Amino acid sequence: MAIKQHEKILLTGAAGGLGKVLRESLKQNCTTLRLSDVVDFGAAAEGEEIMLADLADAAAVDAMVQGVDAIVHMGGKSLDGPFLPIMQANILGTYNLYEAARKFGVKRVVFASSNHVTGFYRQDETITADAPARPDGNYGLSKAFGEDLARYYFDRYGIETACVRIGSSFPEPRDRRMLATFLSYGDLHRLITACLTTPALGFSIIFGMSNNSVTWWDNSRARHVGYVPQDSSDVFREAVFARTPAPDFSDPAALHQGGAFVRMGPYEQ
Ligand code: 15L
């Protein structure tokens, strides 16, 4: 598949864990990669531009978005916590991003949503993208808002979005739960590439996971995206079982798909 289909892609959250990974791999997808984050993360390399922006600042977001032809939105808070910072970065921030996309004619967005939109489903059920949201905290709520926002901007303005409900994207699964939620870095890039290049994306929700034997998610509603995972958590299974204790099913974290997120909070503002 020819993946360099874009002139300029904006990657938000470029200083974050997955942002750093995608900074390297997304260079294959475009002529120029525009990188953004709220914190200074150094100088641009060849083929890169850097534009710092606080997502809650609409004027800064406008400047960040103007001139790009696609957006990979990894920016914002990536963990649960008190509502106000999440509201600023993820709710207001994503609103500002879509408004800028509308104003400057950006037609395709890959939105880093999260498995925590549906974290309160149990680990003994398999869900599709049609299952109603069951957020497991402020963070999951903000991502559910982002998905609704993306749907609205598609219905109203024709901006296509892939809401990628990222599972656990790390070098390898850290615990037994992640055997189900694991998304390798290679598959993360393959998935984003599929979202950026598929001819008709529309508004799509896709679970971001590798080809794990044990899974709670069914991506059959997103076949049109053309994502074919090539990695699997299965190769780590034995080692993870050897180094982790058997689950304690009196702990809600062991019962629900969101894991420990389901028992975080409440928070003081
Ligand atoms: C997420 O959405 C977080 O950003 C990440 O740090 C992981 O905790 C992941 O979910 C997960 O559920 O494992």
mmCIF file of N, CA, C and O and ligand atoms in Angstrom, residues 78-79 114-116 139 166-168 170 177-178 181 261, ligand 1:
data_model
loop_
_atom_site.group_PDB
_atom_site.id
_atom_site.type_symbol
_atom_site.label_atom_id
_atom_site.label_comp_id
_atom_site.label_asym_id
_atom_site.label_seq_id
_atom_site.Cartn_x
_atom_site.Cartn_y
_atom_site.Cartn_z
ATOM 1 N N SER A 78 -4.016 11.702 29.061
ATOM 2 C CA SER A 78 -4.149 10.292 28.673
ATOM 3 C C SER A 78 -4.403 9.370 29.863
ATOM 4 O O SER A 78 -4.341 8.146 29.726
ATOM 5 N N LEU A 79 -4.686 9.969 31.002
ATOM 6 C CA LEU A 79 -4.989 9.166 32.194
ATOM 7 C C LEU A 79 -6.189 9.765 32.910
ATOM 8 O O LEU A 79 -6.535 10.928 32.678
ATOM 9 N N SER A 114 -10.198 5.899 23.386
ATOM 10 C CA SER A 114 -9.625 4.957 24.348
ATOM 11 C C SER A 114 -10.605 3.841 24.671
ATOM 12 O O SER A 114 -11.831 4.027 24.619
ATOM 13 N N ASN A 115 -10.045 2.721 25.063
ATOM 14 C CA ASN A 115 -10.876 1.601 25.551
ATOM 15 C C ASN A 115 -11.644 2.015 26.809
ATOM 16 O O ASN A 115 -12.607 1.342 27.179
ATOM 17 N N HIS A 116 -11.253 3.135 27.432
ATOM 18 C CA HIS A 116 -11.951 3.557 28.651
ATOM 19 C C HIS A 116 -13.306 4.215 28.362
ATOM 20 O O HIS A 116 -14.050 4.509 29.296
ATOM 21 N N TYR A 139 -11.711 10.600 32.338
ATOM 22 C CA TYR A 139 -10.957 10.432 31.087
ATOM 23 C C TYR A 139 -11.818 9.717 30.031
ATOM 24 O O TYR A 139 -11.945 10.184 28.894
ATOM 25 N N ILE A 166 -7.882 3.078 21.561
ATOM 26 C CA ILE A 166 -6.592 2.416 21.810
ATOM 27 C C ILE A 166 -6.696 1.557 23.066
ATOM 28 O O ILE A 166 -7.227 1.991 24.095
ATOM 29 N N GLY A 167 -6.200 0.339 22.953
ATOM 30 C CA GLY A 167 -6.166 -0.564 24.112
ATOM 31 C C GLY A 167 -4.962 -0.198 24.972
ATOM 32 O O GLY A 167 -4.957 0.840 25.637
ATOM 33 N N SER A 168 -3.943 -1.038 24.960
ATOM 34 C CA SER A 168 -2.719 -0.775 25.733
ATOM 35 C C SER A 168 -1.551 -0.847 24.766
ATOM 36 O O SER A 168 -1.143 -1.939 24.374
ATOM 37 N N PHE A 170 2.087 -0.433 24.288
ATOM 38 C CA PHE A 170 3.375 -0.403 24.973
ATOM 39 C C PHE A 170 4.286 -1.392 24.246
ATOM 40 O O PHE A 170 3.806 -2.154 23.400
ATOM 41 N N ARG A 177 -4.318 -8.405 32.041
ATOM 42 C CA ARG A 177 -5.338 -7.651 31.290
ATOM 43 C C ARG A 177 -4.822 -7.237 29.914
ATOM 44 O O ARG A 177 -5.530 -7.310 28.908
ATOM 45 N N MET A 178 -3.594 -6.802 29.885
ATOM 46 C CA MET A 178 -3.046 -6.293 28.620
ATOM 47 C C MET A 178 -2.832 -7.381 27.577
ATOM 48 O O MET A 178 -2.570 -7.066 26.411
ATOM 49 N N THR A 181 -5.754 -6.432 25.675
ATOM 50 C CA THR A 181 -5.860 -5.051 25.180
ATOM 51 C C THR A 181 -4.627 -4.597 24.397
ATOM 52 O O THR A 181 -4.606 -3.475 23.886
ATOM 53 N N PHE A 261 -8.749 1.438 36.031
ATOM 54 C CA PHE A 261 -9.440 2.722 35.828
ATOM 55 C C PHE A 261 -10.832 2.707 36.470
ATOM 56 O O PHE A 261 -11.343 3.761 36.846
HETATM 57 C C1 15L B 1 -5.298 4.426 28.164
HETATM 58 O O1 15L B 1 -6.191 5.047 27.588
HETATM 59 C C2 15L B 1 -4.119 5.100 28.722
HETATM 60 O O2 15L B 1 -3.787 6.280 28.015
HETATM 61 C C3 15L B 1 -2.902 4.196 28.788
HETATM 62 O O3 15L B 1 -1.920 4.786 29.599
HETATM 63 C C4 15L B 1 -3.244 2.797 29.294
HETATM 64 O O4 15L B 1 -3.486 2.841 30.642
HETATM 65 C C5 15L B 1 -4.406 2.230 28.518
HETATM 66 O O5 15L B 1 -5.492 3.115 28.413
HETATM 67 C C6 15L B 1 -4.943 0.911 29.083
HETATM 68 O O6 15L B 1 -6.146 0.785 29.259
HETATM 69 O O7 15L B 1 -4.147 0.011 29.303
#
